[in-house]
Structures are given as C-alpha cells and as structure tokens.
Coordinates of C-alpha atoms and ligand atoms in Angstrom, one line a residue:
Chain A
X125 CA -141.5 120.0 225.4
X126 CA -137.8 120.3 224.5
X127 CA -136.8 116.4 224.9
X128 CA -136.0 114.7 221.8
X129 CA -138.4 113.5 219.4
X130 CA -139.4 109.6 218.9
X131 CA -141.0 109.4 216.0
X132 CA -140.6 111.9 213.1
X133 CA -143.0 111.9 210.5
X134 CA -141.8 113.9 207.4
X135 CA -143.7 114.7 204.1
X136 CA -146.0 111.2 203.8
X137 CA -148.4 110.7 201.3
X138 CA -150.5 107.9 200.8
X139 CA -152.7 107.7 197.5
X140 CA -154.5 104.3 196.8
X141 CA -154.8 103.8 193.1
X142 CA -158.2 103.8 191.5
X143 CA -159.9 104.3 188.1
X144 CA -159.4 108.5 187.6
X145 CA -155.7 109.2 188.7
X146 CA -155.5 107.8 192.3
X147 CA -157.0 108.5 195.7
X148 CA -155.4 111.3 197.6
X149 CA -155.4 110.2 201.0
X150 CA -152.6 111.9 203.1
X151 CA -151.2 114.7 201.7
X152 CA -147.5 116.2 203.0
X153 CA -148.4 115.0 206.6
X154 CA -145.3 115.7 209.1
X155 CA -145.2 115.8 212.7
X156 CA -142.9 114.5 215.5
X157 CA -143.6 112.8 218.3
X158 CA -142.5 113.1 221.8
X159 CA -141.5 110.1 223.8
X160 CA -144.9 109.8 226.4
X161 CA -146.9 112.2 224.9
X162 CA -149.8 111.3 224.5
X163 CA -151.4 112.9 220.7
X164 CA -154.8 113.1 219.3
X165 CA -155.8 113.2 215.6
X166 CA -158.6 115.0 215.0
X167 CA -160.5 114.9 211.8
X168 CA -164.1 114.0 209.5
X169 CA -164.7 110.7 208.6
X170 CA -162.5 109.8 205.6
X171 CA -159.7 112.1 206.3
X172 CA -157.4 109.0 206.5
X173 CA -157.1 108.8 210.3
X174 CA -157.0 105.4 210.0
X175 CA -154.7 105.1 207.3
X176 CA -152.2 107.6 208.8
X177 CA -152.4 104.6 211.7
X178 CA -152.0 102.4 209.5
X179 CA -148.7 103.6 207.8
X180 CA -147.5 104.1 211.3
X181 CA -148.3 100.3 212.3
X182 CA -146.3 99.3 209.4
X183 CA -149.3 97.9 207.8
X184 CA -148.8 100.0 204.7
X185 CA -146.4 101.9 202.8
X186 CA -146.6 104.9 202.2
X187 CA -146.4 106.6 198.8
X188 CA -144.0 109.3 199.6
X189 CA -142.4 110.5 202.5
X190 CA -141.1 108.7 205.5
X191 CA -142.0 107.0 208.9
X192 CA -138.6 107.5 211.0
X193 CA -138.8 106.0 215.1
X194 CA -135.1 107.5 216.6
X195 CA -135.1 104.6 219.0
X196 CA -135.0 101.3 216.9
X197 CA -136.2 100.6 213.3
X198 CA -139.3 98.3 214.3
X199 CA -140.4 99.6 217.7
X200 CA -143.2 97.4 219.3
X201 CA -146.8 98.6 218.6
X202 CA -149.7 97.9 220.1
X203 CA -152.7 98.8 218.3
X204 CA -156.4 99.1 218.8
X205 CA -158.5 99.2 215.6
X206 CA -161.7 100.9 215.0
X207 CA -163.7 97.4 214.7
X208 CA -163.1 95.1 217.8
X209 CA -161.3 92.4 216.2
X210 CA -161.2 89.8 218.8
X211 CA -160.3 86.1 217.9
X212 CA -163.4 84.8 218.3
X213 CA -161.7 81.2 219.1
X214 CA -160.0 82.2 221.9
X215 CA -161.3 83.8 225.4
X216 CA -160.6 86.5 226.5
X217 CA -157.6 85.9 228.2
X218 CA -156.0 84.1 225.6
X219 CA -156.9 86.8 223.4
X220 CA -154.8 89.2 225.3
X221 CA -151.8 87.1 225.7
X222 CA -151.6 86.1 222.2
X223 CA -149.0 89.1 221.7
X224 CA -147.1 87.1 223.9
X225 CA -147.4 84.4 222.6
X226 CA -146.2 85.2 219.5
X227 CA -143.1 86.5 221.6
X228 CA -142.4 83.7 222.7
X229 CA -142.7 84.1 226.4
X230 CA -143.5 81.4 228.3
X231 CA -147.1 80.7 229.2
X232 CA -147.0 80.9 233.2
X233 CA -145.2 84.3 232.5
X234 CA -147.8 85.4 229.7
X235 CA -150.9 84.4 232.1
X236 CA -149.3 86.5 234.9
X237 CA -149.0 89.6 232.7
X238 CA -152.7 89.5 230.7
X239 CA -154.1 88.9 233.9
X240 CA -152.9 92.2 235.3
X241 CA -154.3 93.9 232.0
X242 CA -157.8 92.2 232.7
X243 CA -157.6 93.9 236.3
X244 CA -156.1 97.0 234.5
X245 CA -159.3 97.3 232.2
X246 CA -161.7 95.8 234.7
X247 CA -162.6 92.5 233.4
X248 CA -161.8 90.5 236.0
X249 CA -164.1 87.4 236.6
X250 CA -164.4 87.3 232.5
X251 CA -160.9 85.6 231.5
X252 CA -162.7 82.5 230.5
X253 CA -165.2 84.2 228.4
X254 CA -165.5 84.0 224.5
X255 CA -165.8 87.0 223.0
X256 CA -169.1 86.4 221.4
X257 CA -170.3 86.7 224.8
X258 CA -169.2 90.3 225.3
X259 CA -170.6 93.5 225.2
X260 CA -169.3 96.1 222.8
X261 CA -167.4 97.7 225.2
X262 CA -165.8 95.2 226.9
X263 CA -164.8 93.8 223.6
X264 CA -162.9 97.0 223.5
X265 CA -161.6 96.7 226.4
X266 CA -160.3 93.5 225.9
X267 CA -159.0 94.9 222.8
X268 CA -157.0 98.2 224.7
X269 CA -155.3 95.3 227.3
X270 CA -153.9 93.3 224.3
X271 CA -152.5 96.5 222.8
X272 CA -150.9 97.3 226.5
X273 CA -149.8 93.4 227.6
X274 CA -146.4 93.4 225.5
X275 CA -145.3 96.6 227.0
X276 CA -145.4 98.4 223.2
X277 CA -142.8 101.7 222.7
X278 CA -146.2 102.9 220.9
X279 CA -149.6 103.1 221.3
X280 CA -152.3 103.9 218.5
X281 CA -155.7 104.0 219.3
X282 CA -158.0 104.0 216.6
X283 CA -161.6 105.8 217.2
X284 CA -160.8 102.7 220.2
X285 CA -163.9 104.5 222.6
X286 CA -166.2 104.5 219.3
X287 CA -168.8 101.6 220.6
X288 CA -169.2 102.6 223.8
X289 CA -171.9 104.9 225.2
X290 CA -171.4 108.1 226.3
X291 CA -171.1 107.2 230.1
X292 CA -168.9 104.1 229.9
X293 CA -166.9 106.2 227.4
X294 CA -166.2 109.2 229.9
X295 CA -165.3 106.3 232.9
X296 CA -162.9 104.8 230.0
X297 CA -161.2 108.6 229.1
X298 CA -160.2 108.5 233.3
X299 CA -159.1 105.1 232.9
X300 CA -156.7 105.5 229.4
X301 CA -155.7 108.5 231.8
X302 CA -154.7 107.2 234.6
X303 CA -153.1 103.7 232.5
X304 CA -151.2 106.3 230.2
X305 CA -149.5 107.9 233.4
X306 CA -148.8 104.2 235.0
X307 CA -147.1 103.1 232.1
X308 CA -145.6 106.1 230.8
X309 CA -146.7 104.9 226.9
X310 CA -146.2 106.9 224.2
X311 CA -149.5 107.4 222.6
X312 CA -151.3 107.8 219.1
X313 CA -154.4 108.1 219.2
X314 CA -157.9 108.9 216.5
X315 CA -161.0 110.1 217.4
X316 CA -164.2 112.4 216.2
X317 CA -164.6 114.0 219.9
X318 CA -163.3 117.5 221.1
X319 CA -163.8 116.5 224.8
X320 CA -162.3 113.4 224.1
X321 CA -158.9 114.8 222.6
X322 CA -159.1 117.7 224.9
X323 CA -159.2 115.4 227.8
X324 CA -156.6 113.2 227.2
X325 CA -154.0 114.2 225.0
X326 CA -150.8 116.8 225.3
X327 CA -151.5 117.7 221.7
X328 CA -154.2 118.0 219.1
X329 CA -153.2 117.7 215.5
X330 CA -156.6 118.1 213.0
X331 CA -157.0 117.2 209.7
X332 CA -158.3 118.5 207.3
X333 CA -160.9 117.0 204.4
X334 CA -160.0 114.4 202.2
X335 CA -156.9 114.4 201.5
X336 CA -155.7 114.8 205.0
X337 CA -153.3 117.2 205.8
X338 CA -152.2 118.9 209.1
X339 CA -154.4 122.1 209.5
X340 CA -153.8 122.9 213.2
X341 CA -151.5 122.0 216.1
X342 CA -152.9 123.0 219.1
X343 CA -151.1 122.6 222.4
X344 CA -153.1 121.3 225.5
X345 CA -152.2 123.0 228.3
X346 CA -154.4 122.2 231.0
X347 CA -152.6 120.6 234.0
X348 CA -152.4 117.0 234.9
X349 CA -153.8 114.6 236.4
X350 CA -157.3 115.8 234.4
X351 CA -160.5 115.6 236.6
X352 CA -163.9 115.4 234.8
X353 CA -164.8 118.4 235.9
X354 CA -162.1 120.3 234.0
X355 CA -164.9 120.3 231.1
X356 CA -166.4 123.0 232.5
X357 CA -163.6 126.0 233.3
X358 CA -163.4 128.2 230.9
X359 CA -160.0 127.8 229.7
X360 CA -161.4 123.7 228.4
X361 CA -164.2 125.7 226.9
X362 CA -161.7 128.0 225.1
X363 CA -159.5 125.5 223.6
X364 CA -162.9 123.5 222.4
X365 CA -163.7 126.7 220.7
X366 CA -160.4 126.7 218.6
X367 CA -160.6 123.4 217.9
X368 CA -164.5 123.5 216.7
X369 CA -163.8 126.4 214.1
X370 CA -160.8 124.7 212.5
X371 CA -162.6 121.6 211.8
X372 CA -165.6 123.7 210.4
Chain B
X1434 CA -189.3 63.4 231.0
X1435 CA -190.2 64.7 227.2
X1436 CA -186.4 64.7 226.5
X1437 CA -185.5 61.5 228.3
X1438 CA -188.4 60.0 226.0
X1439 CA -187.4 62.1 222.8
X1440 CA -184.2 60.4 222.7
X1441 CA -185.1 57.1 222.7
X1442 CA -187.1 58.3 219.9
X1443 CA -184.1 57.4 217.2
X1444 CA -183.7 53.8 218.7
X1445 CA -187.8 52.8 218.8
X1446 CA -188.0 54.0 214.9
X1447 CA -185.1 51.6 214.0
X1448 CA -186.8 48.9 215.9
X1449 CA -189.8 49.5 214.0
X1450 CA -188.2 49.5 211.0
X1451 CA -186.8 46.0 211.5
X1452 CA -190.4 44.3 212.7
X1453 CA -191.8 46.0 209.4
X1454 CA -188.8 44.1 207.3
X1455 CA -190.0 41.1 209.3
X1456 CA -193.4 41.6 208.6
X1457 CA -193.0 42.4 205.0
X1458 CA -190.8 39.0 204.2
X1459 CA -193.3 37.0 205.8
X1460 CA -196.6 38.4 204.2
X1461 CA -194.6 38.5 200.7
X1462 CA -193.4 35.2 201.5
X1463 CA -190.4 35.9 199.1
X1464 CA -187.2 33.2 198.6
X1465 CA -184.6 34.2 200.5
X1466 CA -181.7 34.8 198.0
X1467 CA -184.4 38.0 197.3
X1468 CA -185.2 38.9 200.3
X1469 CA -183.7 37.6 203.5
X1470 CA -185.4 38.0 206.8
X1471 CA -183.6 40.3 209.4
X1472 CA -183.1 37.0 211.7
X1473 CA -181.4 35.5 208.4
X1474 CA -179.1 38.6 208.3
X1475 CA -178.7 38.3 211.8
X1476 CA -177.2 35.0 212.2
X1477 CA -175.2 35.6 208.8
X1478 CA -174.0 38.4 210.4
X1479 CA -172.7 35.8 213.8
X1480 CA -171.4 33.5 211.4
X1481 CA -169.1 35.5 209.2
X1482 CA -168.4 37.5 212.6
X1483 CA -167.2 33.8 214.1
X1484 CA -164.8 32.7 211.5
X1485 CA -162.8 35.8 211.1
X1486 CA -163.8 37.0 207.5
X1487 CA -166.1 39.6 208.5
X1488 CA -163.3 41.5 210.2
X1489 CA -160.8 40.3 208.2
X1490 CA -162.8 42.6 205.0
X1491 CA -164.1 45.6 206.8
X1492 CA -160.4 46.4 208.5
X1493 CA -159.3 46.0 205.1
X1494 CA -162.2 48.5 203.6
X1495 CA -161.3 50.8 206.9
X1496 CA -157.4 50.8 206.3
X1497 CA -158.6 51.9 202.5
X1498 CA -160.9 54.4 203.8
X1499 CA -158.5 55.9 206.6
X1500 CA -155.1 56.2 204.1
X1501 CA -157.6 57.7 201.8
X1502 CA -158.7 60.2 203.9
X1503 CA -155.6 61.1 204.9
X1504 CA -153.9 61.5 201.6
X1505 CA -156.5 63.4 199.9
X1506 CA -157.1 65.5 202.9
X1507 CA -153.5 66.8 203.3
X1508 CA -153.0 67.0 199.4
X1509 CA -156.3 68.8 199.1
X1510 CA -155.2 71.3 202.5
X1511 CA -152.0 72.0 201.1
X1512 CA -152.9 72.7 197.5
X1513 CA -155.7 74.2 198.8
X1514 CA -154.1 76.6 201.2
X1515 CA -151.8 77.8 197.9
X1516 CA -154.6 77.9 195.7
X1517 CA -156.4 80.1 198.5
X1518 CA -153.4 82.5 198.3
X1519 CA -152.6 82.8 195.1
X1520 CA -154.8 83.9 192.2
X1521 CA -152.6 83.0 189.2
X1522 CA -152.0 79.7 191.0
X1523 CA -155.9 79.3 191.0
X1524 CA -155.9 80.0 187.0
X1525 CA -153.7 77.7 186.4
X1526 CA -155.2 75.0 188.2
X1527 CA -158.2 75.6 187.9
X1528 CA -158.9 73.5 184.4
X1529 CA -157.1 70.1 185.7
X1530 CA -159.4 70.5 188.9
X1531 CA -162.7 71.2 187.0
X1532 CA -162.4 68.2 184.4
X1533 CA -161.1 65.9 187.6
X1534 CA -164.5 67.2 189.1
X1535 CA -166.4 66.5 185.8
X1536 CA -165.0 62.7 185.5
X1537 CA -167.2 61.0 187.7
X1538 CA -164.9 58.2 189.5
X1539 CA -166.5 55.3 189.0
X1540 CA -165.2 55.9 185.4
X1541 CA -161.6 56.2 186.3
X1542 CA -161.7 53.7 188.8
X1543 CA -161.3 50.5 186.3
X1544 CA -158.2 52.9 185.1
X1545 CA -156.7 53.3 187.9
X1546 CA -156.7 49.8 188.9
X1547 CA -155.6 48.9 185.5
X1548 CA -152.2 50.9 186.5
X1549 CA -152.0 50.0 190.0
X1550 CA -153.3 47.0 190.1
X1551 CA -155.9 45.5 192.4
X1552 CA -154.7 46.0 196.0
X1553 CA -154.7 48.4 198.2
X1554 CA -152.8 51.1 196.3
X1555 CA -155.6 51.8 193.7
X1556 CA -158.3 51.9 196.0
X1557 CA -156.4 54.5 198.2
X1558 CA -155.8 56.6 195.4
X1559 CA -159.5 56.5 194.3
X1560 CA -160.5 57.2 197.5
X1561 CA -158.0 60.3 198.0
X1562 CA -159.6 61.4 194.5
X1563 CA -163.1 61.5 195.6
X1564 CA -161.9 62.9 198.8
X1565 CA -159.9 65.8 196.9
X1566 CA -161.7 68.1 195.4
X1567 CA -164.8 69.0 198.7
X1568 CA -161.9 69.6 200.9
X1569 CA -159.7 71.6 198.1
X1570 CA -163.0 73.7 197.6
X1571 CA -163.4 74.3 201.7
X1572 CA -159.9 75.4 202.2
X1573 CA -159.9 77.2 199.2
X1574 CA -163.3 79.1 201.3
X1575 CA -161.7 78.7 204.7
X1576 CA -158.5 80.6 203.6
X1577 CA -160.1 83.1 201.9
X1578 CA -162.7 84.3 204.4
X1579 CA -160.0 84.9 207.3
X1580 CA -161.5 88.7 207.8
X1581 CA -158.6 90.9 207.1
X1582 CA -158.2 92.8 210.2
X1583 CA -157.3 90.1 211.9
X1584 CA -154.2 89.6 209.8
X1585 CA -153.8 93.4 210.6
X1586 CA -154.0 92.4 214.1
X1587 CA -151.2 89.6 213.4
X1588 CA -148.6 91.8 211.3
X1589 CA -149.1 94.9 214.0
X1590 CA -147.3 92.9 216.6
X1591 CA -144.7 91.4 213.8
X1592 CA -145.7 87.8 213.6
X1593 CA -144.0 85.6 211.5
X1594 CA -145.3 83.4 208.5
X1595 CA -145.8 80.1 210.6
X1596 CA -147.3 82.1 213.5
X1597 CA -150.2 83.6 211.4
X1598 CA -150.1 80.1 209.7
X1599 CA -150.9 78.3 212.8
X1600 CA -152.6 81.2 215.5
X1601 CA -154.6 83.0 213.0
X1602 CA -155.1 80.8 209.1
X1603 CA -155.8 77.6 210.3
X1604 CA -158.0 77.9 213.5
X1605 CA -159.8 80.9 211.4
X1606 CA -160.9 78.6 208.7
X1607 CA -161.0 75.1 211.0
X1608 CA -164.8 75.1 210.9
X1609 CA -164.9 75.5 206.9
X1610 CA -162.3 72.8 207.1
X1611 CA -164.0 70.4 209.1
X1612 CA -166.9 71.0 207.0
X1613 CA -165.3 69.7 204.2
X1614 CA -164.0 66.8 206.3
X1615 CA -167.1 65.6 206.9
X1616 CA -167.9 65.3 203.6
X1617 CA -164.9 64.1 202.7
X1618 CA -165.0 61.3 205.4
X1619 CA -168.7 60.0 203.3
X1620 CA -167.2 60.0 200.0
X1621 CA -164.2 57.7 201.1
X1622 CA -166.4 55.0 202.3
X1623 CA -168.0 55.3 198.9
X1624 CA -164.1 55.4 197.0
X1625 CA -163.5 52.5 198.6
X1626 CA -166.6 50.9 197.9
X1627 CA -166.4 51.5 194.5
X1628 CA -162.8 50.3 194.0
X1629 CA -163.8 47.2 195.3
X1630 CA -166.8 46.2 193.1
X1631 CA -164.4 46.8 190.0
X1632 CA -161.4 44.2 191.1
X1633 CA -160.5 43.5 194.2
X1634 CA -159.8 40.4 196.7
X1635 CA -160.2 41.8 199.8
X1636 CA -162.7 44.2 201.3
X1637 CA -166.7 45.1 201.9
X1638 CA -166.7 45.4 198.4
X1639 CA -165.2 41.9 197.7
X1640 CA -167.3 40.8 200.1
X1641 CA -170.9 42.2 198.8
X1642 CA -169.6 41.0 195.1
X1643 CA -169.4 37.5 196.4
X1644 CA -172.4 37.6 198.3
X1645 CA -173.7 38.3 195.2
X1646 CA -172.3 36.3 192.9
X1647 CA -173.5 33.6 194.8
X1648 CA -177.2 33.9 195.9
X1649 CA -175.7 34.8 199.7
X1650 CA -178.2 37.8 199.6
X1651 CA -178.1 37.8 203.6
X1652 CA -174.0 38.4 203.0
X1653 CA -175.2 41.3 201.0
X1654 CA -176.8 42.5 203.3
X1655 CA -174.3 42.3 206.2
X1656 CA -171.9 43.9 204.4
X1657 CA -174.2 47.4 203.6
X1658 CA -174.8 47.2 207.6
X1659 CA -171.2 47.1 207.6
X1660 CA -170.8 50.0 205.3
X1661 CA -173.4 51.9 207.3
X1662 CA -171.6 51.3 210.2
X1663 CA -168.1 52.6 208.4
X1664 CA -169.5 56.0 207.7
X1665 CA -171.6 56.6 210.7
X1666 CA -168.4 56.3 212.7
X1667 CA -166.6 58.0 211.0
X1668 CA -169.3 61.3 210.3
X1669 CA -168.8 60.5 214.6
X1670 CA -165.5 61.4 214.6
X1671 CA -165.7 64.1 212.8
X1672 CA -168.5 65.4 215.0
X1673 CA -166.4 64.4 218.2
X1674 CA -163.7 66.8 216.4
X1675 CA -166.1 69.9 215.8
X1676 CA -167.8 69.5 219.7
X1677 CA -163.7 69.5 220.8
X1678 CA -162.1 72.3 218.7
X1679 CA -165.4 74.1 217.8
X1680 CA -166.4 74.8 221.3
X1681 CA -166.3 78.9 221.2
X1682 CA -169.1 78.2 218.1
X1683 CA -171.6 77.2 220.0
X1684 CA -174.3 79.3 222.1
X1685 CA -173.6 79.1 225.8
X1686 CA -175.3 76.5 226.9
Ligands
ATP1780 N1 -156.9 99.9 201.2 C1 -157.6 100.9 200.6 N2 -157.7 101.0 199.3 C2 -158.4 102.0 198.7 N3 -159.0 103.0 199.4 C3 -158.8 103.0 200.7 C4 -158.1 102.0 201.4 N4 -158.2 102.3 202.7 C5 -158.8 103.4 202.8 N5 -159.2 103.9 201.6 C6 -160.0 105.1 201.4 O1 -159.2 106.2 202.0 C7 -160.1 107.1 202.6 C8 -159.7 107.4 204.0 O2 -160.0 106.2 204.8 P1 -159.7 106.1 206.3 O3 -160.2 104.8 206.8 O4 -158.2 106.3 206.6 O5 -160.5 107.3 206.9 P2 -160.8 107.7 208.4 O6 -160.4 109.1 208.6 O7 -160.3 106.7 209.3 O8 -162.4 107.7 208.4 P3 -163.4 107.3 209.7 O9 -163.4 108.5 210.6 O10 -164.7 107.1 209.0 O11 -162.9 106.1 210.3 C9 -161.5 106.6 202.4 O12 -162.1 107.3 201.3 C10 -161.3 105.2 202.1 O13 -162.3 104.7 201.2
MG1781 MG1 -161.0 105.3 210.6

C-alpha cells in the first residue's frame, strides 16, 4: 500500500519498574499503520501484546519512543480488552451506548445507533439483558459493538475472540470480516492464532519473547472478501508455514 | 399454599409473643410500674397518640435521626471518596478516625451537648458521628474495589473526571455504599437515642426518661415500640433503595 500512513509508531519502549533494574516490556517497537488496514500482532503470552495496546489506547506512557496519529492528536478508539469488561449494572444495550453517552449524544440518537450494533453482532432480542446473564461469547460481542457504536478512527482488538469456542470463533472471524469492510475501520488487533491473523488481517507483525520486539512483517496477500475455505489452498498453508517458524 | 402460609409465619410469632407477655404479667402477677400488661401499653399508646405528644416526640427523634443521616452520610462519602483515592490522605487521617472510632459516643455525647447545648444541634451531630465512620469505612471499600479495567474501559473513550465519577465510581461501589447505609441508618436511631437520655426536652428519649422518672413504665414502653418502629422503617427504606438501584444484583427471578 502506497497511501499515507495513520499512525506511526517509532522506537517505543515500555519497561515497568520492579526490584532488579526494570521489566523490559517493548523493546524499539516501530511500525506504521495504514488508514483501513486491518493488522495483526502475533506473539507468546507475555510479549506485551497487550501493553503495546495499551500505549496505543493512551492508557500508558510509554518509556521511550513515540505514538504519532497523522490525522488528529487524540483520534477516537474503540477498544476491546482481553477480559470482557462489561458494566455489570447496566444491560446490554446500555452497555453499548455508554460511549455515547459519554459524548454526549442524545439518548433517542444513542438508542438508534447501539441498536444497529446489537443487529450488527447478532444480539438482537438481548438489549434488555444484564450481562451476568450472558454467555462468554456474547459478552464479547457485546463488548466488539461498544468498541464499533462511536464510529472510532481505530480499532484494537485484544485476544477479543479468546473465550469463544472454536466454531463461534470461526463464525465471528466472517463477521469482524465482513463489519471491517462495512465500516472501513482501521484496525489493531492481538491474537495467539495463525488462522486467525491470516484470515483477517492485511499484515502480520510478530513479536518476539519477552521483551517484545518486531521479528517479522509478513504481507497477507490473499484476495478479499476471504471465504472459509481459503484455509485450505496452498498458498494460506504457505504463509502459515512462515509465520509458524518465526514464532518458534 | 406453603408460601402463602410461610408468610404469615412473621405475623403469628409476634402475636404469640404478645399472648405470652399477657400470660406472663398475669401468672407473675407483678405491679404495673414493673411490668405493664400489653393492654396497659396499648391504651397508653391511644392516649399519648390522642393528645398530640406522642407525635409531637417521635417527629422530633425522626427530624434528629434524618439530619443525622444525612450529614454524616455525605461527610463520610465525600471524605471517604478522598480517602479512597489517596494513600497519603489515608495516613494522615487515619489516627483522628481511629481514636474517633475508639471513643465510644455515649462518652462524648454529655460533651457535645455541653458545647451545643440541648437542642437539636447536639443530637444531630452525635448522630452524624455514630453515623461517620461505617459509611467512611464502606466507601473507602466501595471506591477501592472498582476493578481496574473498567476505568480502562472509561479513559479509552476519553471520559472526563465527573463522567467516571458518576457512570463508573459511584454505581460500581453503590452496593458497598448502601451497605454502609444500612448500618448507618441503625446507629442514628441509637445517636439520637442516646443524645436524648443525656439532656434533652423533646424527643423518644425525653419521653422514655420521663416515663421513667415517673413510674409511667407503660410510657416506657411505648416509646421502645416507637423506636422499634423508627429503625424498622428506616432499615425499609434502605431495602426499598437496594430492590430499586440494585436490580442487575439479583438472580433472574
Ligand atoms: N502495569 C504493569 N506493571 C508491571 N508489569 C506489567 C504491567 N502490565 C504488564 N506487565 C508485565 O508485562 C509483561 C507483558 O504483559 P502483557 O499483558 O502485555 O503480555 P501479553 O503479550 O498481552 O500476554 P498474553 O498473551 O498472555 O495476554 C508481563 O510479564 C506482565 O507481567
Ligand atoms: Mg494480553
């Protein structure tokens, strides 16, 4: 892609302070980001995926290096985190409007909007629902339409298919799919699965052990819209195999 | 038909415990200034009802109760919501609030009435006191256990101070907070109470020292009913409160 970046990452570092000299988190990470691409970090377990998220959320600084979005200084994220963090004190749909909310659109306009996202994610019938009530994946789902009802310039998507069983999870890859390309998001996204990233996103950036740093950039060239069967030509099977031995 | 019978259950064993009162007074035979039968109470309870001074006392007591309540819960929030947030606030508060914990009131209460003399202001501020410290302690809880990635959640879509204040803090920690309420709501009736018996020339309090003081035992006696009554309703309202804001806590019925 030649258009021009949206998000540059350059040199970060994150290091949490502890007891013998600091926690090297992130190491020298830099990438840029395409407006709608859709990325995927790969990586094992305490890599700091989730801080790298994290740091691009704005929930923490970093230690070195810099976050820079080309568009505006605080572009509009919507997040999903690795635990479902529903409010358990509201239902689902106010749960998904609350970003709204906290707007400050009006609640007739907010209403119309979640409900689209419940009908987006296929929860209808379950707006009045608290969320102790819900299953692990529709708690995610809940969660992935509250990331999507402000209309966010970015997306990240933390491990957000993690809960879900294998079948549900493959049904939810199509939908992210087909949402991504209705709403032409930019997207961020952390996961443990080779299928998964390979399914989804445009590129695959891995990381390596603690402390995380960029070990491969792979390209994913494998025409749109992605069918399930695609898993099975040889050309997926190729790029899995590249991805596999890096992370090994 | 169990459950229709079940709760009647509450209502049978109060009855029971008045025929047993009547029972015991009449096989003890004791004089009534010790003892007075539950009719005795009963038509003490009409009189004072009839000319006004009944009322006339237990608004007063409730007034006490109710400013009480709602001094020393806002006090205690606010603190309490500071105290929650900030650890070298904590440390330095934390001596005054554990020696105001370890003066029981009743010893302070003859102070305080000293200074503010024998109306309605002392016995408001003893009963915010008593009130103070169980709700400080449960917002101090409430605050503290919001889980984390929920203010995560909050700052990821750039809400301000008063937002997480009001959408995330409070409704997070509303059932710790009610929790202390209810305690809190128990402890006034007994402020109040306790206030009164020291100086006072209105009130239950005034009331039951009269009775008293002058071998009206039955008077006594309408007043703890009275009391009774004070806290039941208002451990009620607080209840009504947790069934209306608590709802998502409960199973599905
Ligand atoms: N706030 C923090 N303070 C101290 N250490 C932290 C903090 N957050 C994360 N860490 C540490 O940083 C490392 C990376 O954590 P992170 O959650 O980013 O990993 P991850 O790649 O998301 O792992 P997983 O795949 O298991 O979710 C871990 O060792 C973790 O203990
Ligand atoms: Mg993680």
């Amino acid at each position: 892609m030649t258009t021009k970046p949206i998000l540059t990452v350059h040199d970060l570092s994150v290091v949490f302070p502890d007891s013998n000299g600091g926690l090297h988190v992130l190491e020298n990470i830099s990438f840029e980001v395409c407006p709608r691409e859709f990325i995927c970090f790969l990586g094992p377990s305490g890599s700091g995926k989730t801080t790298l998220l994290r740091v691009l959320a704005g929930l923490l600084a970093p230690t070195s290096g810099n976050v820079h979005f080309i568009r505006r200084q605080h572009p509009k994220i919507g997040m999903v985190f690795q635990q479902s963090n529903l409010m358990p004190w509201r239902t689902v749909m106010d749960n998904i409007k609350l970003p709204l909310e906290l707007e400050g659109v009006s609640d007739a306009k907010a209403r119309v909007k979640a409900q689209e996202m419940i009908e987006l994610v296929g929860l209808d019938g379950f707006e009045d629902s608290w969320p102790r009530d819900l299953s692990g994946g529709m708690a995610q789902r809940v969660g992935i339409a509250r990331a999507l009802v402000h209309d966010p310039d970015l997306l990240l998507l933390d491990e957000p298919f993690g809960s879900l069983d294998a079948i549900t999870r493959e049904r939810m890859w199509t939908e992210l799919s087909r949402i991504w390309q209705a709403k032409q998001k930019t997207v961020i996204m952390v996961t443990h699965s080779i299928n998964e990233s390979l399914f989804l996103a445009d590129r695959v950036l891995v990381l390596t052990q603690r402390p995380g740093k960029v070990k491969f950039d792979l390209e994913v060239d494998i025409p749109r819209p992605r069918k399930d069967d695609i898993r099975y030509t040889p050309h997926f099977g190729k790029l899995a195999r590249k991805l596999r031995e890096t992370i090994e | 038909m169990k459950t229709s019978f079940s709760r009647w259950l509450g209502l049978i064993s109060v009855l029971l415990g008045i025929i047993a009162w009547e029972l015991i007074v009449r096989v003890t035979d004791l004089p009534r200034f010790i003892l007075p039968s539950p009719v005795d109470v009963w038509v003490r309870f009409l009189k004072s009802l009839a000319d006004g001074s009944l009322l006339l006392h237990t608004g007063y007591t409730l007034l006490e109760i109710t400013l009480g309540l709602f001094f020393g819960v806002i006090s205690a929030t606010i603190i309490g919501y500071f105290l929650a947030k900030s650890r070298s606030l904590e440390k330095i508060l934390s001596p005054y609030l554990v020696a105001s914990q370890a003066v029981p009131i009743v010893a302070i209460a003859p102070l305080l009435i000293l200074w503010f003399g024998s109306g309605i202001t002392s016995k408001v501020l003893i009963c915010s006191l008593i009130v103070f410290f169980p709700v400080l302690v449960n917002t101090v809880v409430g605050v503290r256990a919001v889980p984390p990635v929920l203010y995560d959640l909050m700052r990821s879509v750039r809400a301000t101070r008063w937002q997480i204040l009001f959408k995330l803090e409070l409704p997070a920690s509303l059932p710790v907070l009610l929790g202390g309420l209810r305690i809190g709501a128990t402890l006034s009736v007994i402020g109040a109470i306790v206030g009164e018996l020291v100086d006072a020339k209105n009130g239950l309090g005034f009331l039951l020292k009269v009775g008293d003081f002058q071998y009206d035992t039955a008077m006594v006696f309408v007043a703890v009913f009275m009391l009774i009554t004070l806290a039941l309703m208002l451990y009620g309202i607080v209840t009504l409160l947790e069934k209306r804001f608590l709802r998502w806590q409960q199973p599905a019925s």
